[in-house]
Amino acid sequence: MTTTITRRTLMTTASAVAALSFTGLPKAFAATPKDTLVEAWAFDDIISLDPGEAFEISAAEVTGNTYDTLVKLNVADTSTVAPGIAESWQASEDGLTYTFKLKSGLKFASGNPITAEDVAYSFERAVKLNKNPAFILQQFGLTGENTAENARAVDASTFQFKVDKPYATSFVLNCLTATVGAIVDKKLVASHVAATTPSKDYPYDNDFGNGWLKTNYAGSGPFKLREWRANELIVLERNDNYYGEKARLKRVIYRFLKESAGQRLALEAGDVDVARNLSPNDYAAILNAKNIKTDAAQKGTVYYLGLNQKNQYLSKPEVREAIKYLVDYDAIGATLIKGVGTIHQSFLPARILGSVDDQPYKLNVAKAKELLEKAGLKDGFSVTMDVRSLEPITSVAQSLQQSFAQAGIKLELIPGDGKQVLTKYRARNHDIYIGDWGADYWDPNSNAETFTSNPDNSETPKSKTLAWRNAWNVPELTKETAEALLERDTPKRKAMYEDLQRKVLAEGPFVVLWQKTEIAAYRDNLQNYKLGPTFDSNFKAGISKA
């Protein structure tokens, strides 16, 4: 008798919550299976589950539970990293070479052994695919031409990584905790490559298995991906080849349910074990509900407005400043994000080195009007905002629409699902974007580089940072960001990031609104349910049911 579930068994297990995806309303079903965790969750931002490509918040949770990395964030002390598949590592005296010794006897979920060759291949394919997260590795000087030399297997259990500059050691290690550093099964992925026609932009004759790995799995984490159906279902199954403590549950099922009210009712009825996207009102209402517990964790994620500098109005510095005075921060904090966020106006989240809590802006319509008149826009102007149809983003966008109108700015809201909004934003086709940015790794450079650096403002750059997405060409800040990255004296480095944040606050096309507090409500028969400090550290392996 095998522990692998068949498709029929899978669908029977999922049937108790399947109706939620189509009707949005819970029905009375039997309790969820004792060996299965069922979570109601809005994961419409997922575009791919290939760790070399995945760059969305929901995808981070899936890959964080299904793949492993050389090192990983120490959730008990986020100033350090912990072993992943590497048991030890050391940096050379000149800070240019990092050597990792792998734990012995490790296997992928497929049963194939994990070797340093798999690590080298994982780095190489991520760099050559050159998808959104590739810059995390490319920033160390890795290119398609030199990766094989600079990220290589010394022997079966030793991996060596050479960087181009003597970066702060903590920065290098934190970068390797990111999803793009996930180790894939070379033998399995290579058996699923598809031929491609080399071109100037992509000079390789195969896709490194990217087409297959978007919806399939080749990892070694505590769970393996069984199935993903966009805006419907994600199923994770226990990986019995995992080298660490085995997951206590056989599977995790994420059912797509977007509306907070539907999630709350499904949880109260026992049709799901966890509700992940509750609005502040529903969260408050459920706090004292029978048989329900809650958990909350401040995340390294900020919500912000991105003002496209291609727009003739938004490119005016007076308009950028005026918009910062047209946000009712107090009302948003007291009502719309109560319990799920904290007002925060700088791009570095609290608890990351160098973060500041400066809050120089308050709702001030008179000041905004004065700035608009100075910009030659006394009568205001019209502009659009792309909005993911998810709370509290929708409600905050509506609040902004009202406060903008007080100064004559006519704000048209364009709703869409996560993929639609992100695709448009990444192509720089927006006016204003409202959304979130989570740190890719627990180092100030993760946010500093994307908010303050834009080395190439052309339409086809190698690095598409948030500054690039908003067409903000800032050579001086780009230079200062690079200098902060190379500062190995921690107090000096901290001061440099504080300075960068204050410059963006005063001049930038970003209006940072709040820092996310992730919440979850769950049935009280769950044990060890805990949210982590990052989205890829919402671990499921330790959860069990009484």
Coordinates of C-alpha atoms in Angstrom, one line a residue:
M1 CA 0.0 0.0 0.0
T2 CA 1.5 3.3 -1.1
T3 CA 1.3 6.6 0.8
T4 CA 1.1 8.5 -2.5
I5 CA -2.5 9.7 -3.1
T6 CA -4.2 9.0 -6.4
R7 CA -6.0 11.8 -8.3
R8 CA -9.4 10.3 -7.3
T9 CA -8.4 10.3 -3.6
L10 CA -7.1 13.9 -4.0
M11 CA -10.3 15.1 -5.5
T12 CA -12.4 13.3 -2.9
T13 CA -10.3 15.0 -0.2
A14 CA -10.7 18.4 -1.8
S15 CA -14.4 18.0 -2.7
A16 CA -15.5 19.3 0.7
V17 CA -14.2 22.7 -0.1
A18 CA -14.3 22.8 -3.9
A19 CA -17.6 24.4 -4.0
L20 CA -16.1 27.5 -2.3
S21 CA -14.2 28.3 -5.5
F22 CA -17.3 28.5 -7.6
T23 CA -20.0 29.8 -5.3
G24 CA -18.1 31.8 -2.8
L25 CA -20.4 30.5 -0.2
P26 CA -19.7 27.7 2.3
K27 CA -21.8 24.6 2.6
A28 CA -22.2 22.1 5.3
F29 CA -19.6 19.4 4.7
A30 CA -17.9 16.8 6.9
A31 CA -14.8 18.0 8.8
T32 CA -11.6 18.2 6.9
P33 CA -9.5 15.0 6.9
K34 CA -7.3 14.5 10.0
D35 CA -4.2 14.0 7.9
T36 CA -4.8 17.0 5.7
L37 CA -4.5 20.8 6.3
V38 CA -7.0 22.8 4.2
E39 CA -6.4 26.5 3.9
A40 CA -8.7 29.1 2.3
W41 CA -6.4 31.5 0.5
A42 CA -6.3 34.1 -2.3
F43 CA -3.3 33.0 -4.4
D44 CA -4.2 34.6 -7.8
D45 CA -0.8 36.3 -8.0
I46 CA 1.0 33.0 -8.8
I47 CA 2.4 33.0 -12.3
S48 CA 4.9 30.1 -12.0
L49 CA 6.2 27.7 -9.4
D50 CA 9.6 27.3 -11.0
P51 CA 11.9 28.6 -8.3
G52 CA 14.1 30.1 -11.0
E53 CA 11.1 32.2 -12.1
A54 CA 8.6 32.5 -9.2
F55 CA 8.7 36.0 -7.7
E56 CA 5.2 36.4 -6.2
I57 CA 4.3 36.4 -2.5
S58 CA 2.0 33.4 -2.7
A59 CA 4.5 31.4 -4.7
A60 CA 7.1 32.1 -2.0
E61 CA 5.1 30.2 0.5
V62 CA 4.7 27.2 -1.8
T63 CA 8.4 27.1 -2.8
G64 CA 9.4 27.7 0.9
N65 CA 7.7 24.5 1.8
T66 CA 8.7 22.4 -1.2
Y67 CA 12.3 23.4 -1.9
D68 CA 15.5 23.8 0.1
T69 CA 18.4 26.1 -0.2
L70 CA 22.1 26.0 0.9
V71 CA 21.3 28.2 3.9
K72 CA 18.0 29.6 5.2
L73 CA 16.8 32.4 7.3
N74 CA 17.0 31.7 11.0
V75 CA 13.4 32.5 12.0
A76 CA 14.4 32.5 15.7
D77 CA 17.0 35.2 15.1
T78 CA 16.6 36.9 11.7
S79 CA 20.1 38.5 12.0
T80 CA 21.6 35.1 11.2
V81 CA 21.2 32.3 8.8
A82 CA 20.8 28.6 9.5
P83 CA 21.9 25.5 7.6
G84 CA 19.9 24.2 4.7
I85 CA 21.4 21.4 2.7
A86 CA 24.8 22.9 3.6
E87 CA 26.1 21.7 7.0
S88 CA 28.9 24.4 7.0
W89 CA 30.4 27.2 5.0
Q90 CA 33.3 29.7 5.1
A91 CA 34.3 32.8 3.3
S92 CA 37.8 33.5 2.1
E93 CA 39.8 36.3 3.7
D94 CA 39.4 38.5 0.7
G95 CA 35.6 38.0 0.8
L96 CA 35.4 36.8 -2.8
T97 CA 35.0 33.0 -2.4
Y98 CA 32.4 31.1 -0.4
T99 CA 32.8 27.3 0.1
F100 CA 29.8 25.1 1.2
K101 CA 30.0 21.6 2.5
L102 CA 26.8 19.7 1.9
K103 CA 25.2 17.3 4.4
S104 CA 25.7 13.7 3.5
G105 CA 23.1 11.2 2.3
L106 CA 20.5 13.8 1.1
K107 CA 17.9 12.9 -1.5
F108 CA 15.5 14.8 -3.6
A109 CA 11.8 13.8 -3.5
S110 CA 12.4 11.8 -6.6
G111 CA 15.0 9.7 -4.8
N112 CA 17.9 11.1 -6.7
P113 CA 20.9 12.0 -4.5
I114 CA 21.6 15.7 -3.9
T115 CA 25.1 16.7 -4.9
A116 CA 27.1 19.8 -5.4
E117 CA 26.5 19.4 -9.2
D118 CA 22.8 19.9 -8.5
V119 CA 23.6 23.2 -6.7
A120 CA 25.8 24.4 -9.5
Y121 CA 23.1 23.5 -12.1
S122 CA 20.5 25.4 -10.1
F123 CA 22.6 28.5 -10.0
E124 CA 23.4 28.2 -13.7
R125 CA 19.8 27.7 -14.9
A126 CA 18.5 30.6 -12.8
V127 CA 21.1 33.0 -14.2
K128 CA 20.6 31.8 -17.8
L129 CA 16.8 31.8 -17.6
N130 CA 17.1 35.5 -16.6
K131 CA 13.6 35.6 -15.1
N132 CA 12.5 38.2 -12.6
P133 CA 14.4 36.9 -9.5
A134 CA 17.7 36.2 -11.4
F135 CA 19.1 39.5 -10.4
I136 CA 19.6 38.3 -6.9
L137 CA 22.4 36.0 -8.2
Q138 CA 23.4 38.2 -11.1
Q139 CA 24.3 41.0 -8.8
F140 CA 27.4 39.0 -7.7
G141 CA 28.7 39.2 -11.3
L142 CA 27.3 35.9 -12.5
T143 CA 26.4 35.8 -16.2
G144 CA 25.5 33.1 -18.6
E145 CA 29.1 33.0 -19.7
N146 CA 30.9 32.7 -16.4
T147 CA 28.4 30.9 -14.0
A148 CA 29.9 27.5 -14.7
E149 CA 33.3 28.8 -13.6
N150 CA 32.1 30.9 -10.6
A151 CA 29.4 28.6 -9.2
R152 CA 30.8 25.1 -9.4
A153 CA 31.0 21.7 -7.8
V154 CA 34.5 21.1 -6.4
D155 CA 33.5 17.5 -5.6
A156 CA 30.2 15.7 -4.9
S157 CA 29.7 17.4 -1.5
T158 CA 31.5 20.7 -2.0
F159 CA 30.1 23.8 -3.8
Q160 CA 32.2 26.9 -4.4
F161 CA 30.7 30.3 -5.2
K162 CA 32.9 33.2 -6.3
V163 CA 31.6 36.8 -6.2
D164 CA 32.9 39.8 -8.0
K165 CA 33.4 42.2 -5.1
P166 CA 34.0 41.8 -1.3
Y167 CA 30.4 42.3 -0.2
A168 CA 29.3 42.1 3.4
T169 CA 29.2 38.4 4.3
S170 CA 25.8 38.6 5.8
F171 CA 24.5 40.1 2.5
V172 CA 25.8 37.2 0.4
L173 CA 24.4 34.5 2.8
N174 CA 21.0 36.2 3.1
C175 CA 20.7 36.4 -0.7
L176 CA 21.2 32.6 -0.9
T177 CA 18.1 32.1 1.3
A178 CA 15.9 33.6 -1.5
T179 CA 13.7 31.3 -3.6
V180 CA 16.0 31.8 -6.6
G181 CA 18.7 29.9 -4.6
A182 CA 16.5 26.8 -4.3
I183 CA 18.2 23.6 -5.3
V184 CA 16.5 21.7 -8.1
D185 CA 17.0 18.0 -9.2
K186 CA 19.3 18.3 -12.2
K187 CA 18.6 14.8 -13.5
L188 CA 14.8 15.2 -13.3
V189 CA 14.7 18.7 -14.7
A190 CA 17.1 17.8 -17.6
S191 CA 14.7 15.1 -18.6
H192 CA 12.0 17.7 -19.2
V193 CA 13.8 20.4 -21.1
A194 CA 12.2 21.7 -24.3
A195 CA 14.1 22.9 -27.3
T196 CA 14.3 26.6 -28.0
T197 CA 15.6 28.7 -30.9
P198 CA 18.5 30.8 -29.8
S199 CA 18.1 34.6 -30.2
K200 CA 19.9 37.7 -29.2
D201 CA 17.9 38.0 -26.0
Y202 CA 18.0 34.2 -25.2
P203 CA 21.1 32.6 -26.7
Y204 CA 20.4 29.0 -25.5
D205 CA 18.9 26.1 -27.4
N206 CA 16.8 24.8 -24.5
D207 CA 14.5 26.2 -21.7
F208 CA 16.3 24.4 -18.8
G209 CA 13.0 22.7 -18.0
N210 CA 11.2 26.0 -17.3
G211 CA 8.1 25.1 -19.3
W212 CA 7.7 21.9 -17.3
L213 CA 8.7 23.3 -13.9
K214 CA 6.2 26.1 -14.0
T215 CA 3.6 23.6 -12.8
N216 CA 5.7 20.6 -11.7
Y217 CA 8.2 19.8 -9.0
A218 CA 11.9 18.9 -8.7
G219 CA 12.8 19.8 -5.1
S220 CA 13.8 18.3 -1.7
G221 CA 11.7 20.2 0.8
P222 CA 9.4 18.7 3.5
F223 CA 6.5 18.7 1.0
K224 CA 6.4 18.2 -2.7
L225 CA 4.0 19.9 -5.1
R226 CA 1.3 17.5 -6.3
E227 CA -0.9 20.0 -8.3
W228 CA -1.5 23.6 -9.0
R229 CA -4.6 24.8 -10.8
A230 CA -4.6 28.6 -11.2
N231 CA -7.2 30.4 -9.0
E232 CA -8.6 27.0 -7.9
L233 CA -6.3 24.6 -6.1
I234 CA -2.8 23.9 -4.8
V235 CA -2.0 20.5 -3.3
L236 CA 1.2 19.7 -1.4
E237 CA 2.1 16.1 -0.4
R238 CA 4.5 15.0 2.3
N239 CA 8.0 14.2 1.0
D240 CA 9.1 11.1 2.7
N241 CA 12.6 11.5 1.3
Y242 CA 13.1 14.7 3.3
Y243 CA 16.3 14.6 5.3
G244 CA 14.9 16.5 8.3
E245 CA 12.0 15.8 10.5
K246 CA 9.1 14.5 8.3
A247 CA 6.0 16.6 7.9
R248 CA 3.3 15.5 10.4
L249 CA 0.5 15.8 7.9
K250 CA 0.2 13.9 4.7
R251 CA -0.9 16.8 2.6
V252 CA -1.7 20.5 2.5
I253 CA -4.6 21.8 0.3
Y254 CA -4.9 25.4 -0.6
R255 CA -8.4 26.3 -1.9
F256 CA -8.8 29.5 -3.7
L257 CA -11.3 31.7 -2.0
K258 CA -10.9 35.4 -2.3
E259 CA -13.6 37.0 -0.3
S260 CA -13.0 37.6 3.4
A261 CA -16.6 36.9 4.4
G262 CA -16.6 33.6 2.6
Q263 CA -13.3 32.5 4.3
R264 CA -14.7 33.4 7.7
L265 CA -17.9 31.5 7.2
A266 CA -16.1 28.5 5.8
L267 CA -13.7 28.5 8.8
E268 CA -16.6 28.8 11.4
A269 CA -18.4 26.0 9.6
G270 CA -15.3 23.7 9.8
D271 CA -15.1 23.4 6.0
V272 CA -11.5 24.8 6.1
D273 CA -8.9 24.6 8.8
V274 CA -7.4 28.0 8.1
A275 CA -8.6 31.4 6.8
R276 CA -5.7 33.5 5.4
N277 CA -7.2 36.7 3.9
L278 CA -9.6 38.0 6.5
S279 CA -10.4 41.7 6.5
P280 CA -9.9 43.7 9.7
N281 CA -13.6 43.6 10.4
D282 CA -13.9 39.8 9.9
Y283 CA -10.7 39.2 11.8
A284 CA -12.0 41.3 14.8
A285 CA -15.3 39.5 14.7
I286 CA -13.7 36.1 14.8
L287 CA -11.2 36.8 17.6
N288 CA -13.5 35.4 20.3
A289 CA -15.3 32.8 18.2
K290 CA -15.7 29.3 19.6
N291 CA -13.1 26.8 18.5
I292 CA -11.1 29.4 16.6
K293 CA -7.5 30.6 17.3
T294 CA -5.5 33.3 15.6
D295 CA -1.8 34.1 14.8
A296 CA -0.2 37.2 13.5
A297 CA 3.4 38.1 12.4
Q298 CA 4.8 41.3 11.2
K299 CA 6.3 40.7 7.7
G300 CA 9.1 42.3 5.9
T301 CA 6.6 43.7 3.4
V302 CA 5.5 47.2 2.7
Y303 CA 2.5 48.4 0.8
Y304 CA 3.1 51.4 -1.5
L305 CA 2.0 53.5 -4.4
G306 CA 4.2 53.4 -7.5
L307 CA 3.9 56.6 -9.5
N308 CA 5.0 56.1 -13.1
Q309 CA 7.4 58.8 -14.2
K310 CA 6.3 58.4 -17.8
N311 CA 3.1 60.1 -16.9
Q312 CA 3.3 63.8 -17.6
Y313 CA 1.7 64.8 -14.3
L314 CA 3.2 62.3 -12.0
S315 CA 6.7 63.1 -13.2
K316 CA 6.5 66.6 -11.6
P317 CA 8.2 66.6 -8.2
E318 CA 5.4 68.9 -6.8
V319 CA 2.8 66.4 -7.8
R320 CA 4.7 63.5 -6.2
E321 CA 4.9 65.5 -3.0
A322 CA 1.2 66.6 -3.2
I323 CA 0.1 62.9 -3.4
K324 CA 2.0 62.1 -0.2
Y325 CA -0.1 64.8 1.5
L326 CA -3.4 63.3 0.0
V327 CA -3.2 60.0 1.9
D328 CA -5.4 59.8 5.1
Y329 CA -2.8 57.8 7.0
D330 CA -4.6 58.1 10.3
A331 CA -7.9 56.8 9.0
I332 CA -6.3 54.0 7.0
G333 CA -4.4 52.9 10.1
A334 CA -7.3 53.1 12.5
T335 CA -9.8 51.3 10.3
L336 CA -8.8 49.8 7.0
I337 CA -5.6 48.0 8.1
K338 CA -6.4 47.6 11.8
G339 CA -4.9 44.3 12.9
V340 CA -3.3 43.6 9.5
G341 CA -0.8 46.4 9.2
T342 CA 1.0 49.4 10.8
I343 CA 1.4 52.8 9.1
H344 CA 5.0 52.9 7.9
Q345 CA 6.3 55.5 5.3
S346 CA 9.9 54.3 4.6
F347 CA 10.8 51.5 2.1
L348 CA 12.8 49.4 4.6
P349 CA 10.5 47.4 6.9
A350 CA 11.0 47.6 10.6
R351 CA 13.5 45.1 12.1
I352 CA 15.8 45.2 9.0
L353 CA 19.2 46.8 9.5
G354 CA 18.9 50.6 8.9
S355 CA 15.1 50.9 9.0
V356 CA 13.7 54.3 10.0
D357 CA 10.3 55.0 11.3
D358 CA 10.1 58.6 10.0
Q359 CA 6.5 59.7 9.2
P360 CA 6.7 63.2 7.8
Y361 CA 3.4 63.1 5.9
K362 CA -0.1 63.6 7.2
L363 CA -3.4 64.3 5.2
N364 CA -3.1 68.0 4.3
V365 CA -5.3 69.0 1.5
A366 CA -4.4 72.7 1.6
K367 CA -0.7 71.8 1.3
A368 CA -1.4 69.5 -1.6
K369 CA -3.4 72.1 -3.4
E370 CA -0.6 74.6 -3.0
L371 CA 1.9 72.1 -4.5
L372 CA -0.4 71.3 -7.4
E373 CA -0.8 75.0 -8.2
K374 CA 2.9 75.4 -8.1
A375 CA 3.1 72.6 -10.7
G376 CA 0.7 74.4 -12.9
L377 CA -2.2 72.0 -12.1
K378 CA -4.5 74.2 -10.0
D379 CA -7.5 72.5 -11.4
G380 CA -6.1 69.0 -10.9
F381 CA -5.8 66.2 -13.4
S382 CA -7.1 62.7 -14.2
V383 CA -5.1 59.6 -13.6
T384 CA -5.7 55.8 -13.2
M385 CA -4.7 53.3 -10.5
D386 CA -4.3 49.6 -11.0
V387 CA -5.8 47.7 -8.0
R388 CA -5.7 44.1 -7.2
S389 CA -9.2 43.0 -6.2
L390 CA -8.3 42.0 -2.6
E391 CA -8.8 43.6 0.8
P392 CA -7.6 45.8 2.3
I393 CA -6.1 47.0 -1.0
T394 CA -9.5 47.7 -2.5
S395 CA -10.7 49.7 0.5
V396 CA -7.5 51.7 0.7
A397 CA -7.7 52.5 -3.0
Q398 CA -11.2 53.8 -2.5
S399 CA -10.1 55.9 0.4
L400 CA -7.3 57.4 -1.8
Q401 CA -9.9 58.1 -4.6
Q402 CA -11.9 60.2 -2.1
S403 CA -8.9 62.1 -0.6
F404 CA -7.4 62.8 -4.0
A405 CA -10.6 64.3 -5.2
Q406 CA -10.5 66.9 -2.4
A407 CA -7.5 68.4 -4.3
G408 CA -9.0 68.0 -7.8
I409 CA -7.2 64.8 -8.8
K410 CA -9.7 62.5 -10.5
L411 CA -8.5 58.9 -9.7
E412 CA -10.0 56.1 -11.8
L413 CA -9.6 52.7 -10.2
I414 CA -8.9 49.8 -12.6
P415 CA -9.5 46.5 -10.7
G416 CA -7.9 43.2 -11.8
D417 CA -6.6 39.9 -10.4
G418 CA -3.0 39.6 -9.2
K419 CA -1.6 38.4 -12.5
Q420 CA -3.3 41.1 -14.5
V421 CA -2.1 43.9 -12.3
L422 CA 1.4 42.6 -11.9
T423 CA 1.9 42.0 -15.7
K424 CA 0.8 45.5 -16.5
Y425 CA 3.0 47.0 -13.7
R426 CA 6.1 45.0 -14.8
A427 CA 5.6 46.4 -18.3
R428 CA 5.5 50.0 -17.0
N429 CA 2.1 50.5 -18.5
H430 CA 0.4 51.8 -15.4
D431 CA -0.1 55.3 -14.1
I432 CA -0.3 54.5 -10.4
Y433 CA 0.1 51.0 -9.0
I434 CA -0.9 50.1 -5.4
G435 CA 0.6 46.9 -4.1
D436 CA 3.1 45.3 -1.8
W437 CA 6.8 44.5 -1.9
G438 CA 8.2 41.8 0.3
A439 CA 12.0 41.6 1.0
D440 CA 13.5 38.9 -1.2
Y441 CA 16.1 38.3 1.6
W442 CA 16.6 39.7 5.1
D443 CA 19.1 42.4 4.2
P444 CA 18.6 46.1 3.6
N445 CA 19.9 45.8 0.1
S446 CA 16.8 43.7 -0.9
N447 CA 14.5 46.8 -0.7
A448 CA 17.1 49.5 -1.2
E449 CA 18.3 48.2 -4.5
T450 CA 14.8 47.9 -5.9
F451 CA 13.4 51.2 -4.6
T452 CA 16.6 53.4 -5.2
S453 CA 18.6 51.8 -7.9
N454 CA 18.0 51.9 -11.7
P455 CA 21.2 51.3 -13.6
D456 CA 19.5 51.2 -17.0
N457 CA 16.2 53.0 -17.6
S458 CA 15.8 51.7 -21.2
E459 CA 13.0 49.4 -22.1
T460 CA 15.1 46.2 -22.1
P461 CA 17.5 46.4 -19.0
K462 CA 19.1 43.5 -17.3
S463 CA 17.6 44.5 -14.0
K464 CA 14.0 45.6 -13.7
T465 CA 13.8 47.2 -10.2
L466 CA 10.8 49.0 -8.8
A467 CA 12.6 52.3 -9.7
W468 CA 12.8 51.0 -13.3
R469 CA 9.2 49.9 -13.3
N470 CA 8.3 53.5 -12.4
A471 CA 10.8 55.0 -14.9
W472 CA 12.7 56.8 -12.1
N473 CA 16.1 57.5 -13.4
V474 CA 18.4 58.2 -10.4
P475 CA 22.1 57.8 -11.2
E476 CA 23.2 59.3 -7.9
L477 CA 21.0 57.1 -5.7
T478 CA 22.0 54.1 -7.8
K479 CA 25.7 54.9 -7.0
E480 CA 25.0 55.4 -3.3
T481 CA 23.0 52.1 -3.2
A482 CA 26.0 50.3 -4.7
E483 CA 28.4 51.9 -2.2
A484 CA 26.2 50.8 0.8
L485 CA 26.3 47.3 -0.5
L486 CA 30.1 47.2 -0.2
E487 CA 30.4 48.9 3.2
R488 CA 31.6 46.1 5.6
D489 CA 31.4 48.3 8.7
T490 CA 27.9 47.7 10.1
P491 CA 27.2 51.1 11.8
K492 CA 28.4 53.0 8.7
R493 CA 26.3 50.7 6.4
K494 CA 23.2 51.3 8.7
A495 CA 23.7 55.1 8.4
M496 CA 23.9 54.9 4.6
Y497 CA 20.5 53.1 4.4
E498 CA 18.9 55.6 6.7
D499 CA 20.1 58.4 4.4
L500 CA 18.7 56.6 1.3
Q501 CA 15.3 56.2 2.9
R502 CA 15.0 59.8 3.8
K503 CA 15.9 60.9 0.2
V504 CA 13.3 58.6 -1.2
L505 CA 10.7 59.9 1.3
A506 CA 11.4 63.5 0.1
E507 CA 11.9 63.0 -3.6
G508 CA 10.8 59.5 -4.8
P509 CA 7.9 58.3 -6.8
F510 CA 6.9 55.9 -4.0
V511 CA 4.3 56.6 -1.4
V512 CA 4.9 53.9 1.3
L513 CA 1.7 53.4 3.2
W514 CA 2.0 50.6 5.7
Q515 CA 4.0 47.5 6.8
K516 CA 2.1 44.2 6.6
T517 CA 1.0 42.2 9.6
E518 CA 0.0 38.8 8.3
I519 CA -2.9 37.2 10.1
A520 CA -4.4 33.8 10.1
A521 CA -7.4 32.3 11.9
Y522 CA -7.5 28.6 12.4
R523 CA -9.5 25.8 14.0
D524 CA -8.3 25.0 17.5
N525 CA -7.6 21.4 16.7
L526 CA -4.5 22.5 14.8
Q527 CA -1.2 22.3 16.7
N528 CA 1.9 24.4 16.0
Y529 CA 0.3 26.6 13.4
K530 CA 2.7 29.6 13.2
L531 CA 3.3 32.4 10.7
G532 CA 7.0 33.3 10.0
P533 CA 8.7 36.6 9.5
T534 CA 8.8 36.1 5.7
F535 CA 6.4 34.6 3.2
D536 CA 8.7 31.7 2.5
S537 CA 8.9 30.9 6.2
N538 CA 5.2 30.1 6.7
F539 CA 6.2 26.5 7.3
K540 CA 3.7 23.7 7.4
A541 CA 5.8 20.7 8.3
G542 CA 5.4 21.0 12.1
I543 CA 1.6 21.4 12.0
S544 CA -0.6 18.5 13.2
K545 CA -4.2 17.9 14.1
A546 CA -5.5 16.8 17.5

